[in-house]
Structures are given as C-alpha cells and as structure tokens.
Coordinates of N, CA and C in Angstrom, one line a residue:
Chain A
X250 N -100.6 -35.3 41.2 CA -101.4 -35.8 42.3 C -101.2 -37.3 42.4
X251 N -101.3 -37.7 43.5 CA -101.9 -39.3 44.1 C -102.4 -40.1 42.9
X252 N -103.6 -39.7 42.2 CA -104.5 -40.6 41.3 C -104.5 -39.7 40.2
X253 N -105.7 -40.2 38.9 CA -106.1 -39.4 38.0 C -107.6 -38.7 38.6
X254 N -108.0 -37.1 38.3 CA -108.6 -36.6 39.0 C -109.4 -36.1 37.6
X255 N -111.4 -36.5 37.5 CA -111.7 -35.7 36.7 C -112.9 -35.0 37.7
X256 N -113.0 -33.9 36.6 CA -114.2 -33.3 37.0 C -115.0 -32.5 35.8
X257 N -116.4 -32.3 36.2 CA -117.2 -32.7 37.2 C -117.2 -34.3 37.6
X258 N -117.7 -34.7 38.5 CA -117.8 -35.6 38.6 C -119.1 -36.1 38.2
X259 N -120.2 -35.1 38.1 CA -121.6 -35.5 37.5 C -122.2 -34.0 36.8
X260 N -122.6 -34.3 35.8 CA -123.2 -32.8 35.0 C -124.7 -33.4 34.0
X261 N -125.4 -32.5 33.9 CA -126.8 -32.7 34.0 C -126.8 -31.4 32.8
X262 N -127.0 -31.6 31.7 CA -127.2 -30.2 30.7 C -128.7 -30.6 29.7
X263 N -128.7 -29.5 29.1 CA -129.7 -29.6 28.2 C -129.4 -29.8 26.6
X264 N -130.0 -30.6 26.0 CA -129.7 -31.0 24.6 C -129.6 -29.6 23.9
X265 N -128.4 -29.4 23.1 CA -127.7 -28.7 22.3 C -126.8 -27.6 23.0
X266 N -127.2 -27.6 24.6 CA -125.9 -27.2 25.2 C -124.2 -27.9 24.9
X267 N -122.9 -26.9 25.3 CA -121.4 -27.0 24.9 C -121.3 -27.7 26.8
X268 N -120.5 -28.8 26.6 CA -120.3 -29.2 28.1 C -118.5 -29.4 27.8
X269 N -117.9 -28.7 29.1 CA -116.3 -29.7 29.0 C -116.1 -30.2 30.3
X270 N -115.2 -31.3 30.0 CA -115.2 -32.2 30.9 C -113.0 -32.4 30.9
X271 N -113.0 -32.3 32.4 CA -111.7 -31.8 32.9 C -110.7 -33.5 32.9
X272 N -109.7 -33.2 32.9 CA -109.1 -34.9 33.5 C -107.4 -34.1 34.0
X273 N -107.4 -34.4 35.2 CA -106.1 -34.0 35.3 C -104.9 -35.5 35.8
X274 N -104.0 -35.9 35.1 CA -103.7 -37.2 34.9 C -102.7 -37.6 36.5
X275 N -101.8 -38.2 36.6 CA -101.2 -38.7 37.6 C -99.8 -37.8 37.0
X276 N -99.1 -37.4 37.8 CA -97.8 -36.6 37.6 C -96.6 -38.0 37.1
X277 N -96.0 -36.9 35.8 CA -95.0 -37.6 35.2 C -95.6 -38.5 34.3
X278 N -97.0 -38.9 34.2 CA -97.8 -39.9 33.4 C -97.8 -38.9 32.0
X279 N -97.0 -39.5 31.2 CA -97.0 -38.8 29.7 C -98.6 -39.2 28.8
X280 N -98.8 -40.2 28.7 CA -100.0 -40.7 28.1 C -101.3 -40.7 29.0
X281 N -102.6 -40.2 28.1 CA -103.7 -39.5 28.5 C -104.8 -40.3 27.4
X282 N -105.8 -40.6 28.4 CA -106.9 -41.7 27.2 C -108.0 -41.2 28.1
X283 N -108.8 -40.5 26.9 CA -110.7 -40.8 27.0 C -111.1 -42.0 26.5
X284 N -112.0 -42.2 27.6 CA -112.9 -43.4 26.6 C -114.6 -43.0 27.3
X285 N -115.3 -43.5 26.6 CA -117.2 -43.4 27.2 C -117.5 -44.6 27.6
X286 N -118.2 -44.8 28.5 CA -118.8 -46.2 28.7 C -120.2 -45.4 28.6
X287 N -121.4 -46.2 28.0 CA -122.5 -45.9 28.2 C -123.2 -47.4 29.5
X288 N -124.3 -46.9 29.8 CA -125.1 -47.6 30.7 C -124.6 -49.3 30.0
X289 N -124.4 -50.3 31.3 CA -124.1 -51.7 30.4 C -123.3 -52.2 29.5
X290 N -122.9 -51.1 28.9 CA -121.2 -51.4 28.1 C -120.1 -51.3 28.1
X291 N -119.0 -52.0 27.4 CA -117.9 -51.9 27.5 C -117.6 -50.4 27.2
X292 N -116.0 -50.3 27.8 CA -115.6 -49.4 26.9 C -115.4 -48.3 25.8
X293 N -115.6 -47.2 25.1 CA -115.0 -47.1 23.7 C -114.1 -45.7 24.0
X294 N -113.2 -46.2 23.0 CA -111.9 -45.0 23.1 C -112.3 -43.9 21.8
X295 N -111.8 -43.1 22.8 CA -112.5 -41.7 22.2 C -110.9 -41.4 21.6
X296 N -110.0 -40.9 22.3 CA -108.8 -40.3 22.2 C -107.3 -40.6 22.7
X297 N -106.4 -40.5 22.7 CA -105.3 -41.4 23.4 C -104.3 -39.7 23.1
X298 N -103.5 -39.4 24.0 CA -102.7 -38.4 23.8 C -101.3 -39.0 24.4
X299 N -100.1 -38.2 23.8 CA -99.0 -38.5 24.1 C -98.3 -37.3 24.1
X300 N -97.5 -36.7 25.1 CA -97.6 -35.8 25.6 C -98.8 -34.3 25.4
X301 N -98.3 -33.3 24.5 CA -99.6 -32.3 24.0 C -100.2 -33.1 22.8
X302 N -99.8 -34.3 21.8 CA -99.8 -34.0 20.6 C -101.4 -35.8 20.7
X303 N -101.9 -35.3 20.0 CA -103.1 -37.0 19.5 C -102.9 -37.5 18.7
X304 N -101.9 -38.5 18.7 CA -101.7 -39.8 17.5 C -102.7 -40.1 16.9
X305 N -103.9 -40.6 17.9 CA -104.9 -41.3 17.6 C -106.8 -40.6 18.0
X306 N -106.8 -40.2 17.2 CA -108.2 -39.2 17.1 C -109.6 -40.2 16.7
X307 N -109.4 -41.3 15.8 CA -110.4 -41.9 15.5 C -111.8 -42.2 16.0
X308 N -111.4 -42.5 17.3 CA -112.5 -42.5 18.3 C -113.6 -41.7 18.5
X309 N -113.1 -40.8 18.1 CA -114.0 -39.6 18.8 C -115.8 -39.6 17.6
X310 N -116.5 -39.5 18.3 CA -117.6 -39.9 17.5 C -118.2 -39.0 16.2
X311 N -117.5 -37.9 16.2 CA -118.5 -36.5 15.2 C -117.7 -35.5 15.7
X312 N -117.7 -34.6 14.8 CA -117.2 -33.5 14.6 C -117.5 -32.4 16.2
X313 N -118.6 -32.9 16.5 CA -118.4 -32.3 17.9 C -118.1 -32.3 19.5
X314 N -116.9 -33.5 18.8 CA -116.4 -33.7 19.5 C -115.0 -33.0 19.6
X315 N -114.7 -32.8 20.7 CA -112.8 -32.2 20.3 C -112.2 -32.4 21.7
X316 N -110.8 -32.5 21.8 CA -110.2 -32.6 23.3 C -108.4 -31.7 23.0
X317 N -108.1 -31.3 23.8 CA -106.7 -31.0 23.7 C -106.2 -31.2 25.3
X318 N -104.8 -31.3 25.1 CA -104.0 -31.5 26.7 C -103.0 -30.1 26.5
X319 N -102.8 -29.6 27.6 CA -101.8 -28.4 27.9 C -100.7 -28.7 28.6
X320 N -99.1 -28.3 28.1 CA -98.5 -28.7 29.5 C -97.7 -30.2 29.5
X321 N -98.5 -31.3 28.7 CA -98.3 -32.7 28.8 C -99.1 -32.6 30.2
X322 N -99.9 -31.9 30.9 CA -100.4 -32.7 31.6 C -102.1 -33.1 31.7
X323 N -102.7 -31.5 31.8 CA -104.0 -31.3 32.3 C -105.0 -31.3 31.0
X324 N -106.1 -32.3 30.7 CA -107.0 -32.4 29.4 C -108.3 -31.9 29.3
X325 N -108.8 -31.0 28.3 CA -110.4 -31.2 28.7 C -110.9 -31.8 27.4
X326 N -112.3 -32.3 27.4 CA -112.6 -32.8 26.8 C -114.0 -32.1 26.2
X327 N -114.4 -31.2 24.8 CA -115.3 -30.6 24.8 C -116.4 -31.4 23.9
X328 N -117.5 -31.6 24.4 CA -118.6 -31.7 23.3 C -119.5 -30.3 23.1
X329 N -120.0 -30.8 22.0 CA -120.8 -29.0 21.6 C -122.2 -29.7 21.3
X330 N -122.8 -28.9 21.3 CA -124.4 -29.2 20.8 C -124.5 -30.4 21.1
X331 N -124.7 -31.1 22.2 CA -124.8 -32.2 22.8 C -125.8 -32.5 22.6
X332 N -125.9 -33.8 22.7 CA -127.2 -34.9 22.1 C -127.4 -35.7 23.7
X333 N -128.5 -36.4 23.3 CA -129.3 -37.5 24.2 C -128.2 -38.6 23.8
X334 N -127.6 -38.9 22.5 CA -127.0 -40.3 23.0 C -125.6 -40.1 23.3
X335 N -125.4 -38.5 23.8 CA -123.9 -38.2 24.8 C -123.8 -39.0 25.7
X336 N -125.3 -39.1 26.2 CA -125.4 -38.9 27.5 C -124.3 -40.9 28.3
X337 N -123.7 -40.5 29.2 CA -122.8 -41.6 29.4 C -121.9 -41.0 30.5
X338 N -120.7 -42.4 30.9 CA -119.8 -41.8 32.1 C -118.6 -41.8 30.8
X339 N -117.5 -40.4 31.3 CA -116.8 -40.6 30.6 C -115.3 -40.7 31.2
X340 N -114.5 -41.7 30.9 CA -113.0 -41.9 32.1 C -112.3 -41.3 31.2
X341 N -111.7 -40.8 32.0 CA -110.0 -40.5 32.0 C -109.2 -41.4 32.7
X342 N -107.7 -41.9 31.6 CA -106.8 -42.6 32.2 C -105.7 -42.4 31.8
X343 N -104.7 -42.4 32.7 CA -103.2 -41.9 32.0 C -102.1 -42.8 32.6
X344 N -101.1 -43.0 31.8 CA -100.2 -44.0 32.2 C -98.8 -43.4 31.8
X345 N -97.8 -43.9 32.4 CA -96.3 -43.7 31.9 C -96.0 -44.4 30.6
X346 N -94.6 -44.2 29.9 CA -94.4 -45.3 28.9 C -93.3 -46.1 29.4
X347 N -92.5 -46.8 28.5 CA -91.6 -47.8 28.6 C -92.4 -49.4 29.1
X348 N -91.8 -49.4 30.5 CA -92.6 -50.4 31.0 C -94.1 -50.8 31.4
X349 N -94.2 -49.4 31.6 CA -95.7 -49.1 32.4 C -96.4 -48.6 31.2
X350 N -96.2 -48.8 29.7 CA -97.0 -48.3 28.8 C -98.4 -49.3 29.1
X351 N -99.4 -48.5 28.9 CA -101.0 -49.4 28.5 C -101.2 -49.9 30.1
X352 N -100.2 -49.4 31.4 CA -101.0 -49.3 32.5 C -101.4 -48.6 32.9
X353 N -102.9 -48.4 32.9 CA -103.9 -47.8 33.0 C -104.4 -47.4 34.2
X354 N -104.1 -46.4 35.0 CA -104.5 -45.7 36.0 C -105.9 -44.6 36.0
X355 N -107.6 -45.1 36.0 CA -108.6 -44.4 35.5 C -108.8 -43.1 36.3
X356 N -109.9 -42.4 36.3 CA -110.5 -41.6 37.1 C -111.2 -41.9 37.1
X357 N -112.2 -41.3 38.5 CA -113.3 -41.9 38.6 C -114.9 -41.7 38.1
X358 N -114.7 -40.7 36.9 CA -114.9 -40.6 35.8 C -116.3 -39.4 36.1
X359 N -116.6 -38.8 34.3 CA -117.4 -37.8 35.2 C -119.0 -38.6 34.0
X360 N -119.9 -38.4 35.0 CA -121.1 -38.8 34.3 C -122.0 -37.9 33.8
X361 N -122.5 -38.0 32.3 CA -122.9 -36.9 31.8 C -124.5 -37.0 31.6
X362 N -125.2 -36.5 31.7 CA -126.9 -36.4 31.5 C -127.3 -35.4 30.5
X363 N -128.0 -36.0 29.3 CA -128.3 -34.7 28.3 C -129.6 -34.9 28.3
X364 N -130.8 -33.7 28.7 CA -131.8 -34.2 28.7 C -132.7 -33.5 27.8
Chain B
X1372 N -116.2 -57.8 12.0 CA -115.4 -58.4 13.6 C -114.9 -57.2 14.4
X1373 N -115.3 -57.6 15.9 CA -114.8 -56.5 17.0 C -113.5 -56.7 16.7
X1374 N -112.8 -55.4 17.4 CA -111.5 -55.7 17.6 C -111.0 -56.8 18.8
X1375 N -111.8 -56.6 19.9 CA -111.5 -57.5 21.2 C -113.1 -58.3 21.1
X1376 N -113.2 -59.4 21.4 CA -114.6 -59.9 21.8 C -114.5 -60.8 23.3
X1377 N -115.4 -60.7 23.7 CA -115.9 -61.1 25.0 C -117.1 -61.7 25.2
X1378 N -117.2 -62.9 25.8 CA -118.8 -63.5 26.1 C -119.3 -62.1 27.2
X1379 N -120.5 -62.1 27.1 CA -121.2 -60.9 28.2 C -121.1 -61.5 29.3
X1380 N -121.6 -62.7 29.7 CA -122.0 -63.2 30.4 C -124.0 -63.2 31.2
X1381 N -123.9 -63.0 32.4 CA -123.6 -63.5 33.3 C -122.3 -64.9 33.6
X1382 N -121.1 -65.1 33.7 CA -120.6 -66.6 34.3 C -120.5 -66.6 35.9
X1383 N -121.7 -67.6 36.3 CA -122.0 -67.8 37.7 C -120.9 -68.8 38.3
X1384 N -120.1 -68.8 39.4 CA -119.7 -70.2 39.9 C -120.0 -69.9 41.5
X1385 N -119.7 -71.1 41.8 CA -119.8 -71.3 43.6 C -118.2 -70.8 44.4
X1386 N -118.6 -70.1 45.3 CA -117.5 -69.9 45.6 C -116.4 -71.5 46.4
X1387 N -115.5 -70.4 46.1 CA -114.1 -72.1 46.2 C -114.0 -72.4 44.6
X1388 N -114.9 -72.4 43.4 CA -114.7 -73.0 42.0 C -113.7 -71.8 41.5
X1389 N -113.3 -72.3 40.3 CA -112.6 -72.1 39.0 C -113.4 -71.1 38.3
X1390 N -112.7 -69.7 37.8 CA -113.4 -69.4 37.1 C -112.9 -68.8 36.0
X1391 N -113.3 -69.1 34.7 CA -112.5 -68.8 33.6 C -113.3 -67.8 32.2
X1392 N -112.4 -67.0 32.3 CA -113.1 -65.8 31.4 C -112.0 -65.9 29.9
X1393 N -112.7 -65.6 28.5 CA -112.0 -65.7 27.8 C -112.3 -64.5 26.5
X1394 N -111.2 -64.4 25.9 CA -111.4 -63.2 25.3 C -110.5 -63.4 24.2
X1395 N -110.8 -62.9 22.6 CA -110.2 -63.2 21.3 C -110.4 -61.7 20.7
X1396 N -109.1 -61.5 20.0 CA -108.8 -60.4 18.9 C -108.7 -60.4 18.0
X1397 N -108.5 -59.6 17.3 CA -108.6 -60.0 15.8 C -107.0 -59.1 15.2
X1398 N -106.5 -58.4 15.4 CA -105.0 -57.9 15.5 C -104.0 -59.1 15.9
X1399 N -103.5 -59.6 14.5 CA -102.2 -60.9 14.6 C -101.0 -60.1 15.4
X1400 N -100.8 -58.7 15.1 CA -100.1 -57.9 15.2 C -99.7 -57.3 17.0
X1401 N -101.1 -57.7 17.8 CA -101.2 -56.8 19.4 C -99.9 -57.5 20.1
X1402 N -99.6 -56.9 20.9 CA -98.7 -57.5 21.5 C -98.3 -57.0 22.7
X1403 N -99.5 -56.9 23.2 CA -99.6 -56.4 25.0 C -101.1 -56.7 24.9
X1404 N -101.1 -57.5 26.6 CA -102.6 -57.6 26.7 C -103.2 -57.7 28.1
X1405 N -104.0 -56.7 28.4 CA -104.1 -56.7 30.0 C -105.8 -57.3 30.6
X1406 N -105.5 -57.3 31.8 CA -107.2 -57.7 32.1 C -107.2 -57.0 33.3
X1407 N -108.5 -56.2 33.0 CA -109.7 -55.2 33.9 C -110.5 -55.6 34.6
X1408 N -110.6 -54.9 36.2 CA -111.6 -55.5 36.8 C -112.5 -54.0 37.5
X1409 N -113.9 -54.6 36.9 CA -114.7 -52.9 37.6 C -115.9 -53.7 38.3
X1410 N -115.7 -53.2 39.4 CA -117.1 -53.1 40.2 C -117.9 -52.2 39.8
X1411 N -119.5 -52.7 40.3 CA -120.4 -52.0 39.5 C -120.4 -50.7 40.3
X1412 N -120.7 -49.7 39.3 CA -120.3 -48.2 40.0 C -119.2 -47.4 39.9
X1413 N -118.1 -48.3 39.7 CA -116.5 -47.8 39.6 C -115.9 -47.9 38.7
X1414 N -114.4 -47.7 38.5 CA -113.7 -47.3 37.6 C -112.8 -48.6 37.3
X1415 N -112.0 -48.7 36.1 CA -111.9 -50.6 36.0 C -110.8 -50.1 36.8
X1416 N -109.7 -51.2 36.7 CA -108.7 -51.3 37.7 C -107.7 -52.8 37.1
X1417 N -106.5 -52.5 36.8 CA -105.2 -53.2 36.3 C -105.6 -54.4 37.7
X1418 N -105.8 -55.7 37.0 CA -105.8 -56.9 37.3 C -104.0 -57.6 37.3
X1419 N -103.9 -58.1 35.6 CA -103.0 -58.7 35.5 C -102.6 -57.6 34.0
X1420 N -101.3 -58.4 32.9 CA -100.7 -57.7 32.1 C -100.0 -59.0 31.4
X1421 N -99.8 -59.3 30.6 CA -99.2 -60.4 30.0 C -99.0 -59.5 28.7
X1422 N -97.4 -60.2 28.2 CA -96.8 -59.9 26.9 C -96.8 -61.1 26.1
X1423 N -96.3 -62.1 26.6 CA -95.5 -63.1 26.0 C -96.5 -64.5 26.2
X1424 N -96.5 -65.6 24.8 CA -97.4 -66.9 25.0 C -96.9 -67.8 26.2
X1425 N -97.6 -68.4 26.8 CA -97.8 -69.4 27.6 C -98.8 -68.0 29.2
X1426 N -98.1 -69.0 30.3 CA -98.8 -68.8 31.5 C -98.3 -67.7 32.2
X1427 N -99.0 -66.7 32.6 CA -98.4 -65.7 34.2 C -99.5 -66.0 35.5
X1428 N -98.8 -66.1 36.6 CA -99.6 -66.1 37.4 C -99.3 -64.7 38.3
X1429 N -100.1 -64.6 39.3 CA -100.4 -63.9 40.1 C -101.1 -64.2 41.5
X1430 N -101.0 -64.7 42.4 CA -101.7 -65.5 43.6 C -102.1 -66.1 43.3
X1431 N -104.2 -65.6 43.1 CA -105.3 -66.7 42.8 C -105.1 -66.8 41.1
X1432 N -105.2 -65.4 40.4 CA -105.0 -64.8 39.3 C -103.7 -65.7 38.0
X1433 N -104.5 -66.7 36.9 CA -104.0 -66.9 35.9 C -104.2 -66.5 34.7
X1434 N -103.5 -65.5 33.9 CA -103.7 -65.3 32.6 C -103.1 -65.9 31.9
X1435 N -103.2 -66.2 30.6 CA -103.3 -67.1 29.5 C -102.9 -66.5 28.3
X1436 N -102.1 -66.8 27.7 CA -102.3 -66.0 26.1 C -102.0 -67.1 24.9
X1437 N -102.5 -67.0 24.3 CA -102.1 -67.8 22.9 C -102.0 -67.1 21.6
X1438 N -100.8 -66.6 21.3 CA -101.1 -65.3 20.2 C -101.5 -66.1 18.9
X1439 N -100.9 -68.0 18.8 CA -101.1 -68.5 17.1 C -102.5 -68.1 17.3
X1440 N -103.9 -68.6 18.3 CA -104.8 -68.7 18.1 C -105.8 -66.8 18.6
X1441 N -105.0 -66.3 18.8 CA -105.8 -64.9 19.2 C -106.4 -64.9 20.1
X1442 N -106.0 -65.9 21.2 CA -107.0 -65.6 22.3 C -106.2 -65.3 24.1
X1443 N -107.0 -64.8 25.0 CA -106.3 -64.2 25.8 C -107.6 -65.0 27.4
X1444 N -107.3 -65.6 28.2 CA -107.9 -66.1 29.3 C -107.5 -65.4 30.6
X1445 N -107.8 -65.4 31.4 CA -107.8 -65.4 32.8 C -108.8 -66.1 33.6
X1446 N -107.7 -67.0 34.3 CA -108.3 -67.6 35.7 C -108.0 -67.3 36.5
X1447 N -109.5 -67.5 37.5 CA -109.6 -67.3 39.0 C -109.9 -68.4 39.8
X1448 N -108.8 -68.6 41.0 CA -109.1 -69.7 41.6 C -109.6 -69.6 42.8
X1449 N -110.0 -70.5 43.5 CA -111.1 -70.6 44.9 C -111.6 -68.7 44.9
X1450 N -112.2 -68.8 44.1 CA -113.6 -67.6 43.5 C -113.9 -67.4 44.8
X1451 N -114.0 -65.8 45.2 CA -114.5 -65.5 45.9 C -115.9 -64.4 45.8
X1452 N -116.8 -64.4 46.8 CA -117.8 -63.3 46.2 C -117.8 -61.9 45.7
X1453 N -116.4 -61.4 46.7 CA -115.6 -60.2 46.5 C -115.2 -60.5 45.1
X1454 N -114.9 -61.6 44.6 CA -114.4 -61.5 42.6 C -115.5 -61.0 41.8
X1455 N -117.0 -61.2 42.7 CA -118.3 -60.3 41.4 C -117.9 -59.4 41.2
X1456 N -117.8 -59.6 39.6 CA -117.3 -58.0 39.2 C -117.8 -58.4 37.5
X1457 N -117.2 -57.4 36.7 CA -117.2 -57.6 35.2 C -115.7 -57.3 34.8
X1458 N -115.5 -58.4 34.0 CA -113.8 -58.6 34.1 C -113.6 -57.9 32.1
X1459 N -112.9 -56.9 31.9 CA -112.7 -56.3 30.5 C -110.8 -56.8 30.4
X1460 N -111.5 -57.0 28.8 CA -110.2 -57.8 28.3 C -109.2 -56.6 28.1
X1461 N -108.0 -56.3 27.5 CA -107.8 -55.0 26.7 C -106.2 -55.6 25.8
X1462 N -106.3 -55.2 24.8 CA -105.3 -55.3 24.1 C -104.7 -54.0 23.4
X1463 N -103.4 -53.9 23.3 CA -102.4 -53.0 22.3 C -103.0 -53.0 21.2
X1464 N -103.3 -52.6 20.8 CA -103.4 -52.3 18.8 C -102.4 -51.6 18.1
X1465 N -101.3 -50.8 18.7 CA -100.4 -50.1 18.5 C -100.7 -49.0 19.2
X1466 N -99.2 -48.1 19.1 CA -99.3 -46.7 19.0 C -99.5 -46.7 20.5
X1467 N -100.0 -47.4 21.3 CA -100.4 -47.4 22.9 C -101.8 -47.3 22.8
X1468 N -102.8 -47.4 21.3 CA -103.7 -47.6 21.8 C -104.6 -48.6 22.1
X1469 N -105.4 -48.3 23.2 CA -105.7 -50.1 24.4 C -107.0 -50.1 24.4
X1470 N -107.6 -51.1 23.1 CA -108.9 -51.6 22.9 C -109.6 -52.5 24.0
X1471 N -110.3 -52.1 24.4 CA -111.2 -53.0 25.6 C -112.2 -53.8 24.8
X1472 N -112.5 -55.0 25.3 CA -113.8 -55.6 24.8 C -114.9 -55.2 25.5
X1473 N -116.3 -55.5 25.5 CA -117.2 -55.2 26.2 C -117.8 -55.8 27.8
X1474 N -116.9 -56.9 27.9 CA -116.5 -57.4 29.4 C -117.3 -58.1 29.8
X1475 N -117.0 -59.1 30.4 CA -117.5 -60.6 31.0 C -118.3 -60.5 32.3
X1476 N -119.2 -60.5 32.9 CA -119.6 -60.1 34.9 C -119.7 -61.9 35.2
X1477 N -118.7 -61.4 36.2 CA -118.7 -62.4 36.9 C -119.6 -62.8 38.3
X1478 N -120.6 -63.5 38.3 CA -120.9 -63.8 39.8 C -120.7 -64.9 40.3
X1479 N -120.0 -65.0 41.5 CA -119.5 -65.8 42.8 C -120.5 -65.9 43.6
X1480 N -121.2 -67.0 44.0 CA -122.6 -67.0 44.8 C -121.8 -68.0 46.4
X1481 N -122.4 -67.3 47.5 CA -121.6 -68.3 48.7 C -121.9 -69.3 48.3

C-alpha cells in the first residue's frame, strides 16, 4: 500500500481481556517496528522485525506480550490479560534497508483503552 | 542514563527566531541519527537524518552532530507557528534498532 496501515485504529477492552492489534507495513519495506507511546511521552520500542524473524525482542514489556510478522509483510501485535497501564497508542513503522534503513515511515497508530 | 535524552521542554520562541533543540546519547558506538516531528494527535514524521560530524542542512532545517561529544542538535530558522510541534531525537543503537528520546515541544508564538 501507499502508507503503513494499522488497525483498529481505536479499541476500548476490559482489564484481563486478549486484544491484537494489526500493522500492515508499506510494500517492499523489509523492516517492521512497534513502539507505545503513552499519554505525554516519548516513544518506547517494543519490537523491531526483519523480515519474518525479531532480532530484537527486548522491548516488549512482560510475558504477555508477543508479536509475529507473516510473509515479511503483515504484523499483529498480541497482548493477553491486559492491564490498565496497556492502556496507550501503539505505532507501527516499517522502513526499507540499505539506504533507507531507520527511515521510518509510522502508522497512524491504533489507541488502546483498558478499563 | 537514558539511552537518548532530551530537555522536555516547553522551548517558546517568537516567530522569525532561531530555534534550537538538543539531544545527547550515551552509545559511543550509534551511528545514524534522525529527527522526528509529531503534531499533537499524530504520528511522528522523518524531519532530517544525519550520519556523519559536522553540519546538514535542509531549507530552514540544521542538524548538527558531534559524535566526540555525544550530542545531536537541530536548528530551525525564521520559526514558524506551523513548527509547534514536539521535535523526538532518534538514534541507531545497532541492528536497525532506533531509540527515540522522549522529545522537546516546540512553541512558535506570532
């Protein structure tokens, strides 16, 4: 597609509900990044993928978190037994490598409510 | 230590002023470094990209790098109100992964 495309774009669940959250990246874009922004903050990197495979998992906050990509393209991102301090917008961004590595093309991210 | 740091701000200027945002890492090692611009509401968005020490420009847009000292600037010149935003630093750590700091807001007042 044109852009990186997530969805929902807004989801509203109940604490200890499973939520997944979609990112489908820009075509040909090999590299795929979660990150969370909560209310007023920067950033934080959840996951970084390169083609199917996660280099870099660190981010991810707790065990209930998990994400996989299919394809080299299309990601979801699952949390389980969701908590109040899920709650946040979370981007998807995917970029090419070589020159265009670490240009970052976002989505417009999907915002999550755990109440 | 963060890995990227950033003043929070508020940094207010008048529009037509200089505006200068700055940002320090702690990775001797990064060696790509970009700067983010998000309106409130939205998604950040590739400003500039610098590799190498000294100056890049871009129109109004100067980024800065000084790798002896770990620090990474961007300037804005004759600031516009359209520039309120919150400006996020981001650096390589490796591997392609791209640490953001927690980001500067800029306000341009007429």
């Amino acid at each position: 597609g044109a852009g990186v495309s997530q969805s929902p774009s807004n989801k509203v669940t109940e604490k200890g509900k499973d939520v997944e959250l979609r990112c489908d990246p820009i075509s040909g874009h090999t590299a795929l990044y979660w990150y969370r922004q909560s209310l007023g903050q920067g950033l934080e990197f959840l996951i970084y993928f390169q083609g199917n495979s996660a280099p870099d998992k660190s981010g991810l906050p707790s065990d209930r978190f998990s994400a996989e990509r299919t394809g080299g393209s299309v990601s979801t991102l699952t949390i389980q037994r969701t908590q109040q301090e899920d709650s946040a917008v979370y981007l998807c961004a995917s970029s090419a490598t070589g020159r265009g590595a670490n240009v970052l093309t976002f989505g417009a991210g999907s915002r999550l409510t755990v109440l | 230590q963060k890995e990227v740091e950033q003043n929070s701000g508020p940094l207010s200027v008048p529009e037509g002023a200089i505006a200068s945002l700055n940002c320090t890492y702690s990775d001797r090692g990064s060696q790509s470094f970009f700067w983010y611009r998000q309106y409130s509401g939205k998604s950040p968005e590739l400003i500039m990209s610098i590799y190498s020490n000294g100056d890049k420009e871009d129109g109004r847009f100067t980024a800065q790098l000084n790798k002896a000292s770990q620090y990474v600037s961007l300037l804005i010149r004759d600031s516009q109100p359209s520039d309120s935003a919150t400006y996020l630093c981001a650096v390589n750590t490796g591997f392609q992964k791209l640490v953001f700091g927690t980001g500067t807001r800029l306000l341009v007042s007429p």
